[in-house]
DNA sequence: TAGGCCATCTGGTCCT
DNA sequence: AGGACCAGATGGCCTA
């Protein structure tokens, strides 16, 4: 998946890590000032890698709690954010409706509740057909 | 083979 | 000064 060479994690030893197009041990015979600059760059690269890995870990966590069926293909980052947004809005709406109906007597009927779920599933999660919603509401999430 | 997605590198900017 | 964050560039992998 990745393209560039993978420098050794975190190490800033003279002969560890490497820059594109440079010999095996790029820092040998270099002025101390240049050495310092290169070391800082490599350290910054390592920090950036760790930061992005943290971000990806967060995306993975989000994927686990966001609806996802057809587990053959994982959501892209963009899709994950979009689905999370829709999901939160749908849950929020359901919660609001629940509060609104909690005063009345109708809410206790399971049929009404299920209809509400169906409606919001279609509205907020972008399912065109009731069948797709059915699958969403009945299939367990991927976690 | 083109297009989508991704990891990584890099330089700039802001903050501590 | 050094770390965190960001966005652009680059190139690899995968799928239609």
PDB file of C-alpha atoms (C1' of nucleotides) in Angstrom:
ATOM      1  CA  UNK A   1       0.000   0.000   0.000  1.00  0.00           C
ATOM      2  CA  UNK A   2       2.626   2.492   0.862  1.00  0.00           C
ATOM      3  CA  UNK A   3       5.041   3.814  -1.654  1.00  0.00           C
ATOM      4  CA  UNK A   4       8.136   5.348  -0.202  1.00  0.00           C
ATOM      5  CA  UNK A   5      10.748   3.394   1.630  1.00  0.00           C
ATOM      6  CA  UNK A   6      10.054   2.764   5.270  1.00  0.00           C
ATOM      7  CA  UNK A   7      12.710   4.266   7.493  1.00  0.00           C
ATOM      8  CA  UNK A   8      13.367   2.616  10.801  1.00  0.00           C
ATOM      9  CA  UNK A   9      10.910   3.716  13.415  1.00  0.00           C
ATOM     10  CA  UNK A  10      11.968   6.728  15.422  1.00  0.00           C
ATOM     11  CA  UNK A  11      15.624   6.067  15.148  1.00  0.00           C
ATOM     12  CA  UNK A  12      17.846   9.018  14.448  1.00  0.00           C
ATOM     13  CA  UNK A  13      21.110   7.150  14.506  1.00  0.00           C
ATOM     14  CA  UNK A  14      23.471   8.312  11.824  1.00  0.00           C
ATOM     15  CA  UNK A  15      22.995   5.360   9.535  1.00  0.00           C
ATOM     16  CA  UNK A  16      19.370   4.651  10.198  1.00  0.00           C
ATOM     17  CA  UNK A  17      16.552   6.059   8.243  1.00  0.00           C
ATOM     18  CA  UNK A  18      17.131   7.242   4.728  1.00  0.00           C
ATOM     19  CA  UNK A  19      16.196   9.940   2.328  1.00  0.00           C
ATOM     20  CA  UNK A  20      14.918   9.432  -1.172  1.00  0.00           C
ATOM     21  CA  UNK A  21      17.745   8.900  -3.608  1.00  0.00           C
ATOM     22  CA  UNK A  22      20.493   8.929  -1.031  1.00  0.00           C
ATOM     23  CA  UNK A  23      23.075   6.247  -0.373  1.00  0.00           C
ATOM     24  CA  UNK A  24      22.709   3.678   2.376  1.00  0.00           C
ATOM     25  CA  UNK A  25      24.339   5.799   5.040  1.00  0.00           C
ATOM     26  CA  UNK A  26      23.516   9.347   4.076  1.00  0.00           C
ATOM     27  CA  UNK A  27      24.797  11.095   7.155  1.00  0.00           C
ATOM     28  CA  UNK A  28      28.338   9.858   7.120  1.00  0.00           C
ATOM     29  CA  UNK A  29      30.862  12.532   6.124  1.00  0.00           C
ATOM     30  CA  UNK A  30      28.285  15.285   6.332  1.00  0.00           C
ATOM     31  CA  UNK A  31      28.769  18.566   8.188  1.00  0.00           C
ATOM     32  CA  UNK A  32      27.321  18.473  11.688  1.00  0.00           C
ATOM     33  CA  UNK A  33      24.792  21.171  10.844  1.00  0.00           C
ATOM     34  CA  UNK A  34      23.448  19.227   7.860  1.00  0.00           C
ATOM     35  CA  UNK A  35      23.406  16.081   9.961  1.00  0.00           C
ATOM     36  CA  UNK A  36      21.282  17.883  12.495  1.00  0.00           C
ATOM     37  CA  UNK A  37      18.848  19.081   9.865  1.00  0.00           C
ATOM     38  CA  UNK A  38      18.445  15.641   8.378  1.00  0.00           C
ATOM     39  CA  UNK A  39      17.999  14.069  11.786  1.00  0.00           C
ATOM     40  CA  UNK A  40      15.278  16.556  12.611  1.00  0.00           C
ATOM     41  CA  UNK A  41      13.554  15.868   9.301  1.00  0.00           C
ATOM     42  CA  UNK A  42      13.607  12.126   9.886  1.00  0.00           C
ATOM     43  CA  UNK A  43      12.295  12.603  13.409  1.00  0.00           C
ATOM     44  CA  UNK A  44       9.513  14.795  12.053  1.00  0.00           C
ATOM     45  CA  UNK A  45       8.674  12.128   9.477  1.00  0.00           C
ATOM     46  CA  UNK A  46       8.418   9.519  12.221  1.00  0.00           C
ATOM     47  CA  UNK A  47       6.184  11.779  14.297  1.00  0.00           C
ATOM     48  CA  UNK A  48       3.969  12.419  11.296  1.00  0.00           C
ATOM     49  CA  UNK A  49       3.691   8.693  10.645  1.00  0.00           C
ATOM     50  CA  UNK A  50       2.675   8.090  14.241  1.00  0.00           C
ATOM     51  CA  UNK A  51       0.172  10.913  14.085  1.00  0.00           C
ATOM     52  CA  UNK A  52      -1.435   9.527  10.950  1.00  0.00           C
ATOM     53  CA  UNK A  53      -1.468   6.038  12.441  1.00  0.00           C
ATOM     54  CA  UNK A  54      -3.327   7.459  15.428  1.00  0.00           C
ATOM     55  CA  UNK A  55      -5.780   9.069  13.095  1.00  0.00           C
ATOM     56  CA  UNK A  56      -6.305   5.779  11.286  1.00  0.00           C
ATOM     57  CA  UNK A  57      -6.836   3.981  14.576  1.00  0.00           C
ATOM     58  CA  UNK A  58      -9.547   6.495  15.354  1.00  0.00           C
ATOM     59  CA  UNK A  59     -11.129   5.874  11.957  1.00  0.00           C
ATOM     60  CA  UNK A  60     -11.104   2.137  12.631  1.00  0.00           C
ATOM     61  CA  UNK A  61     -12.838   2.705  15.962  1.00  0.00           C
ATOM     62  CA  UNK A  62     -15.425   4.833  14.233  1.00  0.00           C
ATOM     63  CA  UNK A  63     -16.000   2.167  11.568  1.00  0.00           C
ATOM     64  CA  UNK A  64     -16.804  -0.322  14.309  1.00  0.00           C
ATOM     65  CA  UNK A  65     -19.686   1.722  15.690  1.00  0.00           C
ATOM     66  CA  UNK A  66     -21.066   2.999  12.423  1.00  0.00           C
ATOM     67  CA  UNK A  67     -23.576   0.856  10.523  1.00  0.00           C
ATOM     68  CA  UNK A  68     -21.850  -1.284   7.948  1.00  0.00           C
ATOM     69  CA  UNK A  69     -23.315  -4.295   6.259  1.00  0.00           C
ATOM     70  CA  UNK A  70     -21.906  -6.246   3.399  1.00  0.00           C
ATOM     71  CA  UNK A  71     -18.648  -6.500   5.341  1.00  0.00           C
ATOM     72  CA  UNK A  72     -16.744  -7.410   2.207  1.00  0.00           C
ATOM     73  CA  UNK A  73     -15.630  -3.831   1.663  1.00  0.00           C
ATOM     74  CA  UNK A  74     -14.674  -1.419   4.421  1.00  0.00           C
ATOM     75  CA  UNK A  75     -15.842   2.162   4.281  1.00  0.00           C
ATOM     76  CA  UNK A  76     -13.381   4.744   3.050  1.00  0.00           C
ATOM     77  CA  UNK A  77     -12.458   7.577   5.401  1.00  0.00           C
ATOM     78  CA  UNK A  78     -14.812   9.943   3.650  1.00  0.00           C
ATOM     79  CA  UNK A  79     -17.646   7.397   3.679  1.00  0.00           C
ATOM     80  CA  UNK A  80     -17.012   6.690   7.350  1.00  0.00           C
ATOM     81  CA  UNK A  81     -17.398  10.365   8.235  1.00  0.00           C
ATOM     82  CA  UNK A  82     -20.509  10.715   6.104  1.00  0.00           C
ATOM     83  CA  UNK A  83     -22.077   7.595   7.624  1.00  0.00           C
ATOM     84  CA  UNK A  84     -21.212   8.721  11.151  1.00  0.00           C
ATOM     85  CA  UNK A  85     -22.895  12.042  10.492  1.00  0.00           C
ATOM     86  CA  UNK A  86     -26.033  10.406   9.107  1.00  0.00           C
ATOM     87  CA  UNK A  87     -26.095   7.856  11.895  1.00  0.00           C
ATOM     88  CA  UNK A  88     -25.828  10.468  14.632  1.00  0.00           C
ATOM     89  CA  UNK A  89     -28.571  12.528  13.034  1.00  0.00           C
ATOM     90  CA  UNK A  90     -30.828   9.500  12.730  1.00  0.00           C
ATOM     91  CA  UNK A  91     -30.312   8.493  16.363  1.00  0.00           C
ATOM     92  CA  UNK A  92     -30.833  12.050  17.473  1.00  0.00           C
ATOM     93  CA  UNK A  93     -34.081  12.235  15.571  1.00  0.00           C
ATOM     94  CA  UNK A  94     -35.285   8.931  16.983  1.00  0.00           C
ATOM     95  CA  UNK A  95     -34.465  10.147  20.477  1.00  0.00           C
ATOM     96  CA  UNK A  96     -36.385  13.361  19.950  1.00  0.00           C
ATOM     97  CA  UNK A  97     -39.380  11.458  18.647  1.00  0.00           C
ATOM     98  CA  UNK A  98     -39.218   9.092  21.590  1.00  0.00           C
ATOM     99  CA  UNK A  99     -39.316  11.992  23.998  1.00  0.00           C
ATOM    100  CA  UNK A 100     -42.165  13.542  22.149  1.00  0.00           C
ATOM    101  CA  UNK A 101     -44.214  10.357  22.205  1.00  0.00           C
ATOM    102  CA  UNK A 102     -43.349   9.412  25.751  1.00  0.00           C
ATOM    103  CA  UNK A 103     -46.177  11.622  26.993  1.00  0.00           C
ATOM    104  CA  UNK A 104     -48.782   9.869  24.961  1.00  0.00           C
ATOM    105  CA  UNK A 105     -49.987   6.308  25.112  1.00  0.00           C
ATOM    106  CA  UNK A 106     -49.116   5.323  21.577  1.00  0.00           C
ATOM    107  CA  UNK A 107     -45.402   5.154  22.093  1.00  0.00           C
ATOM    108  CA  UNK A 108     -45.542   1.922  23.988  1.00  0.00           C
ATOM    109  CA  UNK A 109     -46.654   0.037  20.950  1.00  0.00           C
ATOM    110  CA  UNK A 110     -43.786  -1.732  19.300  1.00  0.00           C
ATOM    111  CA  UNK A 111     -45.359  -1.305  15.914  1.00  0.00           C
ATOM    112  CA  UNK A 112     -45.187   2.459  16.141  1.00  0.00           C
ATOM    113  CA  UNK A 113     -41.579   2.378  17.244  1.00  0.00           C
ATOM    114  CA  UNK A 114     -40.590   0.151  14.386  1.00  0.00           C
ATOM    115  CA  UNK A 115     -42.334   2.401  11.911  1.00  0.00           C
ATOM    116  CA  UNK A 116     -40.369   5.336  13.309  1.00  0.00           C
ATOM    117  CA  UNK A 117     -37.123   3.472  12.859  1.00  0.00           C
ATOM    118  CA  UNK A 118     -38.033   2.627   9.309  1.00  0.00           C
ATOM    119  CA  UNK A 119     -38.845   6.236   8.479  1.00  0.00           C
ATOM    120  CA  UNK A 120     -35.619   7.661   9.846  1.00  0.00           C
ATOM    121  CA  UNK A 121     -33.564   4.923   8.370  1.00  0.00           C
ATOM    122  CA  UNK A 122     -34.742   5.975   4.939  1.00  0.00           C
ATOM    123  CA  UNK A 123     -34.544   9.689   5.607  1.00  0.00           C
ATOM    124  CA  UNK A 124     -31.139   9.965   7.170  1.00  0.00           C
ATOM    125  CA  UNK A 125     -29.105   7.000   6.133  1.00  0.00           C
ATOM    126  CA  UNK A 126     -29.859   7.383   2.487  1.00  0.00           C
ATOM    127  CA  UNK A 127     -31.591   4.069   1.866  1.00  0.00           C
ATOM    128  CA  UNK A 128     -33.901   4.335  -1.061  1.00  0.00           C
ATOM    129  CA  UNK A 129     -35.832   1.175  -0.445  1.00  0.00           C
ATOM    130  CA  UNK A 130     -37.566  -0.201   2.630  1.00  0.00           C
ATOM    131  CA  UNK A 131     -35.760  -3.482   1.968  1.00  0.00           C
ATOM    132  CA  UNK A 132     -32.388  -1.871   2.484  1.00  0.00           C
ATOM    133  CA  UNK A 133     -33.643  -0.339   5.705  1.00  0.00           C
ATOM    134  CA  UNK A 134     -34.937  -3.696   6.836  1.00  0.00           C
ATOM    135  CA  UNK A 135     -31.511  -5.156   6.444  1.00  0.00           C
ATOM    136  CA  UNK A 136     -29.970  -2.258   8.305  1.00  0.00           C
ATOM    137  CA  UNK A 137     -32.414  -2.536  11.187  1.00  0.00           C
ATOM    138  CA  UNK A 138     -32.283  -6.294  11.529  1.00  0.00           C
ATOM    139  CA  UNK A 139     -28.722  -7.242  10.750  1.00  0.00           C
ATOM    140  CA  UNK A 140     -26.240  -6.864  13.575  1.00  0.00           C
ATOM    141  CA  UNK A 141     -23.562  -4.245  13.147  1.00  0.00           C
ATOM    142  CA  UNK A 142     -20.115  -5.339  12.286  1.00  0.00           C
ATOM    143  CA  UNK A 143     -18.861  -5.098  15.841  1.00  0.00           C
TER     144      UNK A 143
ATOM    145  C1'  DT B   1      -5.637   1.151 -18.110  1.00  0.00           C
ATOM    146  C1'  DA B   2      -7.901   4.901 -15.501  1.00  0.00           C
ATOM    147  C1'  DG B   3      -9.537   6.302 -11.268  1.00  0.00           C
ATOM    148  C1'  DG B   4     -10.058   5.849  -6.267  1.00  0.00           C
ATOM    149  C1'  DC B   5      -7.881   5.278  -2.016  1.00  0.00           C
ATOM    150  C1'  DC B   6      -4.114   5.267   0.748  1.00  0.00           C
ATOM    151  C1'  DA B   7       0.702   5.912   3.157  1.00  0.00           C
ATOM    152  C1'  DT B   8       4.467   8.655   3.298  1.00  0.00           C
ATOM    153  C1'  DC B   9       7.407  12.640   2.689  1.00  0.00           C
ATOM    154  C1'  DT B  10       7.879  17.436   2.883  1.00  0.00           C
ATOM    155  C1'  DG B  11       7.684  22.377   3.872  1.00  0.00           C
ATOM    156  C1'  DG B  12       4.951  25.851   6.053  1.00  0.00           C
ATOM    157  C1'  DT B  13       2.568  27.720  10.082  1.00  0.00           C
ATOM    158  C1'  DC B  14       1.253  28.036  14.757  1.00  0.00           C
ATOM    159  C1'  DC B  15       1.894  27.068  19.548  1.00  0.00           C
ATOM    160  C1'  DT B  16       4.386  25.996  23.890  1.00  0.00           C
TER     161       DT B  16
ATOM    162  C1'  DA C   1      13.887  25.172  19.421  1.00  0.00           C
ATOM    163  C1'  DG C   2      10.952  21.638  18.788  1.00  0.00           C
ATOM    164  C1'  DG C   3       6.392  19.493  18.464  1.00  0.00           C
ATOM    165  C1'  DA C   4       1.670  19.365  16.407  1.00  0.00           C
ATOM    166  C1'  DC C   5      -1.045  20.078  12.646  1.00  0.00           C
ATOM    167  C1'  DC C   6      -2.014  20.790   7.876  1.00  0.00           C
ATOM    168  C1'  DA C   7      -2.040  20.510   2.829  1.00  0.00           C
ATOM    169  C1'  DG C   8       0.261  19.388  -1.471  1.00  0.00           C
ATOM    170  C1'  DA C   9       3.003  16.072  -4.029  1.00  0.00           C
ATOM    171  C1'  DT C  10       4.212  11.490  -5.104  1.00  0.00           C
ATOM    172  C1'  DG C  11       3.834   6.788  -6.059  1.00  0.00           C
ATOM    173  C1'  DG C  12       1.904   2.011  -4.957  1.00  0.00           C
ATOM    174  C1'  DC C  13      -2.117  -1.076  -4.739  1.00  0.00           C
ATOM    175  C1'  DC C  14      -6.651  -2.464  -6.125  1.00  0.00           C
ATOM    176  C1'  DT C  15     -10.824  -2.738  -8.820  1.00  0.00           C
ATOM    177  C1'  DA C  16     -14.016  -1.990 -12.660  1.00  0.00           C
TER     178       DA C  16
END
